[in-house]
CSV table of C-alpha atoms (C1' of nucleotides) in Angstrom, one decimal:
chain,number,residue,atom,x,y,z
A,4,UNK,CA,272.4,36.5,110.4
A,5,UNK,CA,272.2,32.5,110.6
A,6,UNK,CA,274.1,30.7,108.6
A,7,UNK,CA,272.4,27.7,107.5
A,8,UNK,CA,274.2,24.1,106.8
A,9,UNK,CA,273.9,23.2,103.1
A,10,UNK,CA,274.7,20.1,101.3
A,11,UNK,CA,276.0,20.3,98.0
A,12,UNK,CA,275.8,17.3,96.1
A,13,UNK,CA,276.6,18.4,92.1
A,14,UNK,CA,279.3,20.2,90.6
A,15,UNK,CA,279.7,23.4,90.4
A,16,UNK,CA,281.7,23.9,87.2
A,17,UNK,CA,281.3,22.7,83.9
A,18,UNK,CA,283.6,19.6,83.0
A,19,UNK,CA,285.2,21.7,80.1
A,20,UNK,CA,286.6,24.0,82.9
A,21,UNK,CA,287.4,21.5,85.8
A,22,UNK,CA,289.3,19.8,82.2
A,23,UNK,CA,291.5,22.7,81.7
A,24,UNK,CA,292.0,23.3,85.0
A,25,UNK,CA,293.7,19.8,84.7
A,26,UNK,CA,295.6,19.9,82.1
A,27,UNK,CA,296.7,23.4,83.2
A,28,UNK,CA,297.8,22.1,86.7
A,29,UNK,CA,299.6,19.0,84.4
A,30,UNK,CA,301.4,21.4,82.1
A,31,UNK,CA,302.7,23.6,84.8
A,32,UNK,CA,304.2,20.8,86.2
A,33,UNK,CA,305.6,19.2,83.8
A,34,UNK,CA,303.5,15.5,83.6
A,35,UNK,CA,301.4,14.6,80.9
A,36,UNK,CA,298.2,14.3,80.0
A,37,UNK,CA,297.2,10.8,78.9
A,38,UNK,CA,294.1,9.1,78.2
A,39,UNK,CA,293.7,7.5,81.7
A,40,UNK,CA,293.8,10.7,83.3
A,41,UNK,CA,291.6,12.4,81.2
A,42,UNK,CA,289.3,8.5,82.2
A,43,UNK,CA,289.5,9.0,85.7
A,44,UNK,CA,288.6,12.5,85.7
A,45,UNK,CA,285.9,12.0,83.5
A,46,UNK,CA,284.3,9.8,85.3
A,47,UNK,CA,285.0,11.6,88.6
A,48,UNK,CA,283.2,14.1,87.3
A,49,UNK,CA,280.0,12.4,86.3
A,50,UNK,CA,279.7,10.6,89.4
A,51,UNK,CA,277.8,11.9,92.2
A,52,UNK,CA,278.6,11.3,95.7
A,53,UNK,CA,281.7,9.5,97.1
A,54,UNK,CA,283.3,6.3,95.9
A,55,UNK,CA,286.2,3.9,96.4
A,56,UNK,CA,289.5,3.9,94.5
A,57,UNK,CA,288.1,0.2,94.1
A,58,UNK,CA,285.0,1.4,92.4
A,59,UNK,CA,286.6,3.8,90.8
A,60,UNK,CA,288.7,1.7,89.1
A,61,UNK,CA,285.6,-1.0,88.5
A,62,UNK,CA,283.7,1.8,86.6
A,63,UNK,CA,287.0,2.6,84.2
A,64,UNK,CA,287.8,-0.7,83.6
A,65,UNK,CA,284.0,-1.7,82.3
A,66,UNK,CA,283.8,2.1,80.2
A,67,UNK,CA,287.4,1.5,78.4
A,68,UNK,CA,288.4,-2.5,79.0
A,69,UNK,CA,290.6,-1.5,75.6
A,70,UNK,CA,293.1,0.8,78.0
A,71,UNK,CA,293.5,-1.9,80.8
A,72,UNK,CA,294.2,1.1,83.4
A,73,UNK,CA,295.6,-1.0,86.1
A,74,UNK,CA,294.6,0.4,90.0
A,75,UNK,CA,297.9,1.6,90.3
A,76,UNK,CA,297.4,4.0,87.9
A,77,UNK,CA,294.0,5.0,89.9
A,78,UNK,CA,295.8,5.3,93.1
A,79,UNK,CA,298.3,7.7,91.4
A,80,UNK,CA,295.8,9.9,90.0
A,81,UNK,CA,293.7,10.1,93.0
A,82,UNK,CA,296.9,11.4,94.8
A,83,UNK,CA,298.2,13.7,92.1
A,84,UNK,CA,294.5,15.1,91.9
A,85,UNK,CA,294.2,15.2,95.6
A,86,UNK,CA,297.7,17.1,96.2
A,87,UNK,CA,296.2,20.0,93.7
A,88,UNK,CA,293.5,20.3,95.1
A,89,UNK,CA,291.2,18.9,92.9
A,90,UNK,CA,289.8,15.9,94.8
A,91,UNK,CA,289.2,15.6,98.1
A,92,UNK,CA,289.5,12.1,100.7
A,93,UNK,CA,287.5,11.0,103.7
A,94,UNK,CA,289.3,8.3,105.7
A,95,UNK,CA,287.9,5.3,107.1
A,96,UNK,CA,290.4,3.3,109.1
A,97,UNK,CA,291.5,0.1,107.7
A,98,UNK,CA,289.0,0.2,105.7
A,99,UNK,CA,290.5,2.8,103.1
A,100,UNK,CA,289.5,6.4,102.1
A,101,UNK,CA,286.5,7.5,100.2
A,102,UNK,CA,287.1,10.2,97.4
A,103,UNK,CA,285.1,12.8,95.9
A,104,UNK,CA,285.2,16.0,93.2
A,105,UNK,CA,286.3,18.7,95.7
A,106,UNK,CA,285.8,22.0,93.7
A,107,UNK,CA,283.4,22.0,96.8
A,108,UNK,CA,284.1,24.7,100.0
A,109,UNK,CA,285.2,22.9,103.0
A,110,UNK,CA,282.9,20.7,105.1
A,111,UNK,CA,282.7,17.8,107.0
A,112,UNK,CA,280.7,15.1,107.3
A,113,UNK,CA,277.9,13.1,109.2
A,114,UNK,CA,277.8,9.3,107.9
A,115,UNK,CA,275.4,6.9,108.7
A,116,UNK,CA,277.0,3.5,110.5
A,117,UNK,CA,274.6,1.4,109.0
A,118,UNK,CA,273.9,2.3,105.0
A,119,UNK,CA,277.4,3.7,104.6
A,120,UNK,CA,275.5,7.1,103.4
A,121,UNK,CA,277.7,10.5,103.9
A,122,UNK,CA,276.2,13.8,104.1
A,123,UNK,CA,278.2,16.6,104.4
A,124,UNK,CA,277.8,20.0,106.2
A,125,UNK,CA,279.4,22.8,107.3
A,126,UNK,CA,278.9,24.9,110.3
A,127,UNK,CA,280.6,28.3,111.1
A,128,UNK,CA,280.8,28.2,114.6
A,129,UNK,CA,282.8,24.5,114.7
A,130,UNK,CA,285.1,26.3,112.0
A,131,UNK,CA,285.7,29.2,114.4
A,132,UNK,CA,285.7,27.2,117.4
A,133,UNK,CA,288.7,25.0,116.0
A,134,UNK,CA,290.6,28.1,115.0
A,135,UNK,CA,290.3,29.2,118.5
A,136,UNK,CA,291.4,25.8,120.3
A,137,UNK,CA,294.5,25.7,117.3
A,138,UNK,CA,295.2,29.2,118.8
A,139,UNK,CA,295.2,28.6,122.7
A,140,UNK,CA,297.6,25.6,121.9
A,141,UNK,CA,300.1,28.0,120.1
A,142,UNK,CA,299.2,25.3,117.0
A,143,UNK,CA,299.8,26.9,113.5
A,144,UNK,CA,296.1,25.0,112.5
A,145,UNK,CA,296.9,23.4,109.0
A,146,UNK,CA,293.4,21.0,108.8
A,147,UNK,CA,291.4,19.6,110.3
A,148,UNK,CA,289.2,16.6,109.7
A,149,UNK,CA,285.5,16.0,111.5
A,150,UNK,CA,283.3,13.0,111.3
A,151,UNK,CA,279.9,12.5,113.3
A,152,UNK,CA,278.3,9.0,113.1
A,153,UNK,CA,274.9,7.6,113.6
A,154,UNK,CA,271.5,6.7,112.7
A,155,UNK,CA,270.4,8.2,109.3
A,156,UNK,CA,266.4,8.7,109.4
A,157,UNK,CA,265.7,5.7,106.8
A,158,UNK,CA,267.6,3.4,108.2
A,159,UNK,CA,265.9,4.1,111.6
A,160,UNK,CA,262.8,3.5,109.8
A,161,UNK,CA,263.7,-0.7,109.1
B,18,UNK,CA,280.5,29.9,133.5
B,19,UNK,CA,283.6,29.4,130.8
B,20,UNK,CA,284.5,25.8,130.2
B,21,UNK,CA,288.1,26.2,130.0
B,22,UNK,CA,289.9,23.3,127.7
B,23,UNK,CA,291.7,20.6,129.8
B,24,UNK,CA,294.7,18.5,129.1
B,25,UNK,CA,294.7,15.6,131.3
B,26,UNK,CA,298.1,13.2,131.3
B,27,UNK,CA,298.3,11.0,134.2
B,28,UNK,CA,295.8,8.5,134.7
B,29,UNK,CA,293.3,9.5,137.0
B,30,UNK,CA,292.8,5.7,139.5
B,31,UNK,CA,295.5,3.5,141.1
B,32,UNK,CA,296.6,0.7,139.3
B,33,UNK,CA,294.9,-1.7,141.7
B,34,UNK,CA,291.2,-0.1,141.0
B,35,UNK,CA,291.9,-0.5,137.2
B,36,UNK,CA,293.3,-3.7,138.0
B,37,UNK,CA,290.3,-5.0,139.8
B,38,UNK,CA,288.0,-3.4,137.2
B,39,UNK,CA,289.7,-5.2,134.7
B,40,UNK,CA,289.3,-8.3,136.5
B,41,UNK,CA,285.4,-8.1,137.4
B,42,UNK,CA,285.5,-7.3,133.6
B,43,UNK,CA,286.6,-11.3,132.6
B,44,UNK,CA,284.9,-13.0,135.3
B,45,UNK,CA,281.5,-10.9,134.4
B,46,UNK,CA,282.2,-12.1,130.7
B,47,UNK,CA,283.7,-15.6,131.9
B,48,UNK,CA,287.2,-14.5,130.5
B,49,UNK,CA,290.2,-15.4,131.6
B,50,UNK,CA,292.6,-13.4,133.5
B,51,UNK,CA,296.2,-14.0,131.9
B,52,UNK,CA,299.7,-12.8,132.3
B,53,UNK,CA,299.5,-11.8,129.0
B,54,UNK,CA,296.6,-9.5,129.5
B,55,UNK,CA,297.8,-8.3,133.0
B,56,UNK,CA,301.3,-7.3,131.4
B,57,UNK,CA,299.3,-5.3,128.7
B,58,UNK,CA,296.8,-3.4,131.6
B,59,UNK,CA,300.3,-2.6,133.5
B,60,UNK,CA,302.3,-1.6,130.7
B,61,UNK,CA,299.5,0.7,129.3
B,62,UNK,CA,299.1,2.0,133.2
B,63,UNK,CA,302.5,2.6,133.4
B,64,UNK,CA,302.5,4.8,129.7
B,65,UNK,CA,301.7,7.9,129.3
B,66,UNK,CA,300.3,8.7,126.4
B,67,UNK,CA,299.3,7.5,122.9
B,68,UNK,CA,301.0,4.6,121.6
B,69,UNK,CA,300.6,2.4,118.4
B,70,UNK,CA,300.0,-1.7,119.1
B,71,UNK,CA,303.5,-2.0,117.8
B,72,UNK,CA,305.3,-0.1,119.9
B,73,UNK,CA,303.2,-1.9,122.7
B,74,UNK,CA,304.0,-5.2,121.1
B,75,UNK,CA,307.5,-4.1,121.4
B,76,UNK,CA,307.7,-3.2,125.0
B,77,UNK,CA,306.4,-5.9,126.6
B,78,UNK,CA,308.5,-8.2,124.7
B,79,UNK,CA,311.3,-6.5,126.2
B,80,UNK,CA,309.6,-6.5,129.3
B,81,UNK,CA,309.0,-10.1,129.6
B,82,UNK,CA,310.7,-12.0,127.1
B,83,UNK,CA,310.1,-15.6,128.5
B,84,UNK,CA,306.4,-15.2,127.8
B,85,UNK,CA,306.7,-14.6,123.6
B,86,UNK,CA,303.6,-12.3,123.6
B,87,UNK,CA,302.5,-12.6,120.0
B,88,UNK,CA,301.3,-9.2,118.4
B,89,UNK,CA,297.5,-11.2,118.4
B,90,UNK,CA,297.4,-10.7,121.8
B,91,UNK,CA,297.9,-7.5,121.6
B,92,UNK,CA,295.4,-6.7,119.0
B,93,UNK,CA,293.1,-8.7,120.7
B,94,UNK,CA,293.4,-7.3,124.3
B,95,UNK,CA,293.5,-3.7,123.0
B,96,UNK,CA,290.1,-4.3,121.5
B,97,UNK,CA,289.0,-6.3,124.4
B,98,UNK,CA,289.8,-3.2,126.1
B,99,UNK,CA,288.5,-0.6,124.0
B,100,UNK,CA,285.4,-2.9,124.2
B,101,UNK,CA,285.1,-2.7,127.6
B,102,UNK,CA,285.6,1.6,127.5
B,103,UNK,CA,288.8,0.9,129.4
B,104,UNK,CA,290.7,1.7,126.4
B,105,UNK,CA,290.4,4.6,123.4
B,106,UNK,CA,291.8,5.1,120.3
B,107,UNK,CA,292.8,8.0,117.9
B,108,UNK,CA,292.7,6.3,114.4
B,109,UNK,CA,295.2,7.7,111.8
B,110,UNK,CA,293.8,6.4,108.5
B,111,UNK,CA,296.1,3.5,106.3
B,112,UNK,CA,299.1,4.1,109.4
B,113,UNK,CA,296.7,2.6,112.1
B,114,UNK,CA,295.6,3.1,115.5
B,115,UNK,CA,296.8,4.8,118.6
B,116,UNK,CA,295.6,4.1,121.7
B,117,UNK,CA,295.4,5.1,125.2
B,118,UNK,CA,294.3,4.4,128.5
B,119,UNK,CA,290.3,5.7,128.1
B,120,UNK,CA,289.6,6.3,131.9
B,121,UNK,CA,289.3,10.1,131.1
B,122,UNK,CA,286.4,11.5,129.9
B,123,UNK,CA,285.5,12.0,126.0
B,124,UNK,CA,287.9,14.6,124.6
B,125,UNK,CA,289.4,15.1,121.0
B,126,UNK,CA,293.1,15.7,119.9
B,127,UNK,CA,295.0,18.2,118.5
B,128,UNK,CA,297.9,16.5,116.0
B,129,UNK,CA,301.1,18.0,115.3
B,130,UNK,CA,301.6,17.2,111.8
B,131,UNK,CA,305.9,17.7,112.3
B,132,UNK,CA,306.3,15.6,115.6
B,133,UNK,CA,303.3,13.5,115.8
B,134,UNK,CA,302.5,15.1,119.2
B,135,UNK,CA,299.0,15.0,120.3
B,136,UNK,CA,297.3,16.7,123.0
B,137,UNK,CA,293.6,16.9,124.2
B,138,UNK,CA,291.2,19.2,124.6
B,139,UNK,CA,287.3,19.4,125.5
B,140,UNK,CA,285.3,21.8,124.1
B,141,UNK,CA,281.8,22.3,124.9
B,142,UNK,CA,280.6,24.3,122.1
B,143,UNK,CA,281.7,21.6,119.9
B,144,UNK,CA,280.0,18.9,121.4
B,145,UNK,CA,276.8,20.9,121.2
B,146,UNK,CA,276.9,21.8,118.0
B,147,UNK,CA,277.8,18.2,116.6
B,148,UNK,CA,274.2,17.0,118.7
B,149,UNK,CA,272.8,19.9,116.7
B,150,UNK,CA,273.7,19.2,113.4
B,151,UNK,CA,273.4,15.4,114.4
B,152,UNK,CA,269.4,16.5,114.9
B,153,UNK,CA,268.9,18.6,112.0
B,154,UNK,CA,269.9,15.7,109.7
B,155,UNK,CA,267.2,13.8,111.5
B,156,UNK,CA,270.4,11.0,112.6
B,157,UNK,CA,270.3,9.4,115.8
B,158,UNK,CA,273.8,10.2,116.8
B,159,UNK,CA,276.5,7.5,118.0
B,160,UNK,CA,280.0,8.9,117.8
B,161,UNK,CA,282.2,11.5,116.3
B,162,UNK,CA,285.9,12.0,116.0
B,163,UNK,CA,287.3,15.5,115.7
B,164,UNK,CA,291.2,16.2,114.8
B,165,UNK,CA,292.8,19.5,114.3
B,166,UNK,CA,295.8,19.1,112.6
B,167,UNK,CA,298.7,21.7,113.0
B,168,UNK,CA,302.4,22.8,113.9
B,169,UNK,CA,302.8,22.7,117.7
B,170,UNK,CA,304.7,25.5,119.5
B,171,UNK,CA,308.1,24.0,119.8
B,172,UNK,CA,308.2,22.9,116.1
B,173,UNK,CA,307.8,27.1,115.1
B,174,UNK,CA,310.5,27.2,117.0
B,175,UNK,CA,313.2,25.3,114.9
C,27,DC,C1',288.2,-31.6,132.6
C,28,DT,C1',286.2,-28.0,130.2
C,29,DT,C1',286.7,-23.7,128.0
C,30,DA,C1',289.1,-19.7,126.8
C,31,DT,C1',293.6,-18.1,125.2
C,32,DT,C1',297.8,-18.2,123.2
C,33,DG,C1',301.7,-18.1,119.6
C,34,DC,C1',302.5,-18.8,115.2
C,35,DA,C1',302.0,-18.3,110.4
C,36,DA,C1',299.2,-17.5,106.9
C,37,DA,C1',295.6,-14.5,105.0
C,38,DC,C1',293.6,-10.1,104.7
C,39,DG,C1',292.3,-5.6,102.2
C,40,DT,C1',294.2,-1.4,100.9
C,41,DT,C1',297.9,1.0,99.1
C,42,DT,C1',302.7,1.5,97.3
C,43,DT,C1',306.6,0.2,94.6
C,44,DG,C1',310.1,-1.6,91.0
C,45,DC,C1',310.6,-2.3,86.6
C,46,DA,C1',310.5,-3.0,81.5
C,47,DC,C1',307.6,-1.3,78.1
C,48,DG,C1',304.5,2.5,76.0
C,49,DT,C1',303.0,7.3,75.2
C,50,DT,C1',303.3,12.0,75.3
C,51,DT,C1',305.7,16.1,74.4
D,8,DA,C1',314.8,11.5,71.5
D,9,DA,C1',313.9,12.6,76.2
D,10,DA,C1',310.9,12.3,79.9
D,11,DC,C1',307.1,10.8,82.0
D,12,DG,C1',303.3,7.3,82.6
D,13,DT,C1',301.8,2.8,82.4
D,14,DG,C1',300.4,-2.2,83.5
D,15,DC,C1',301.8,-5.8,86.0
D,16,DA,C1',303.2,-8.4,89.8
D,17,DA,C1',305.2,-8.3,94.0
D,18,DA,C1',305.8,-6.0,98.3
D,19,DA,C1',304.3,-3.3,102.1
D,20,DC,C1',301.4,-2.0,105.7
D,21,DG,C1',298.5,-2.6,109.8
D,22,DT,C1',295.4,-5.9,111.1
D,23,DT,C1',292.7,-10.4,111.5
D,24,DT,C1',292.1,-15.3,111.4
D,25,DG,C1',292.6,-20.6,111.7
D,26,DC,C1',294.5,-23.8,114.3
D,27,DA,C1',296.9,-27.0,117.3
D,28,DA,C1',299.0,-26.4,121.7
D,29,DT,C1',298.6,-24.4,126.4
D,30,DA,C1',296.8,-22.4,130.6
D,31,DA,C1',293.0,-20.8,133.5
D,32,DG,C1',288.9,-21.8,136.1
DNA sequence: CTTATTGCAAACGTTTTGCACGTTT
DNA sequence: AAACGTGCAAAACGTTTGCAATAAG
């Protein structure tokens, strides 16, 4: 009855659904659905892995120069994305958040201090053990965030 | 043989054994022992808890006016410190650092995401399973940072 | 007297904002 | 037409840096 750690790396829906599921969440509240949203998403979608809002914004600005999306626009789409749901943000200090699809289950992540390369994973008994501390503190748990750092086997290689 | 969490407050040596570490500390590194940096060292004794650099920066202005501590030395110290293990630090993305006197042992924190409250805990099963994982990824590991994020008790309340 | 440290202000990198103009509905 | 979204530039934020002046060893 072990659970295993997995690592998912590609989405799991088809871009025609995570699409709708967009412009459902848009029309429900009232915003609209414009180009650079439908841009941003796209290419979300068809990037694998996490990225910057900087390169984020890079990769639009090369695949539509026509639309000039300015990085505002970015940031403002990674957090209406991130509020539903849709997207989800590892934090880095000064250094700014990295961003990913997150139509992904839960998990944290193990990231390597020298290449910069995440992994993610999740383990049951963490999960559980969190719930538990949350509990014994009278905390109503809301999230929690879990990083572990080190030495990923290539780079110990160099 | 239950490892029961811990919260631990108060700072654990007197003030002159921190003191005199600090100061084996410069010499040892041919640093320089200033008011500036003895101010910080007593007024991070002399607080309990987490605190940001500003609110630092702030209190030892008041504290001792005639010297104009810049916010520089601040920064500077505090990383001197953290450094040296003398110091930690909780980091809370784009809002910055907290940071606390690090003579207690490694622990992580519990937020409360209403108050900004944070208590520690310790908790064994964690720590094993993080090496774990750490080893099944084939990374040496180096670090980690855990955060449970929550509504504390006295927040439910109101 | 040498070297480290300081305060100050300017620079930094990431993110947010105000606003007039454009687009979507 | 009404509302929302946009690009742009400027501002905000926490933090770091260059530098001439100052203090510690």
């Amino acid at each position: 009855m072990k659970k295993s750690n997995k690592i998912s790396t590609s989405p799991l829906i088809s871009y025609e659904t995570l699409l709708a599921q967009f412009q459902q969440l848009l029309r429900s509240n009232n915003l609209k659905f414009t180009k650079q949203r439908e841009n941003i998403l796209h290419a979300m979608y068809n990037h694998t892995g996490h990225f910057t809002p900087e390169e984020l914004y890079r990769f639009i600005k090369s695949e539509h120069p026509e639309l000039k999306t300015g990085i505002a626009t970015i940031y403002r789409t990674l957090s209406l994305l991130e509020n539903a749901g849709i997207v989800t943000s590892i934090s880095f200090g000064t250094q700014g958040k990295k961003y990913e699809l997150g139509v992904k289950a839960h998990h944290d992540h193990i990231i390597c201090t020298n290449c910069g390369k995440i992994l993610e994973f999740y383990d049951e008994a963490i999960e559980k053990r969190q719930e538990k501390i949350a509990k014994e503190f009278g905390f109503i748990m809301e999230d929690h965030s879990m990083k572990i750092f080190g030495i990923c086997p290539q780079c110990q290689k160099k």
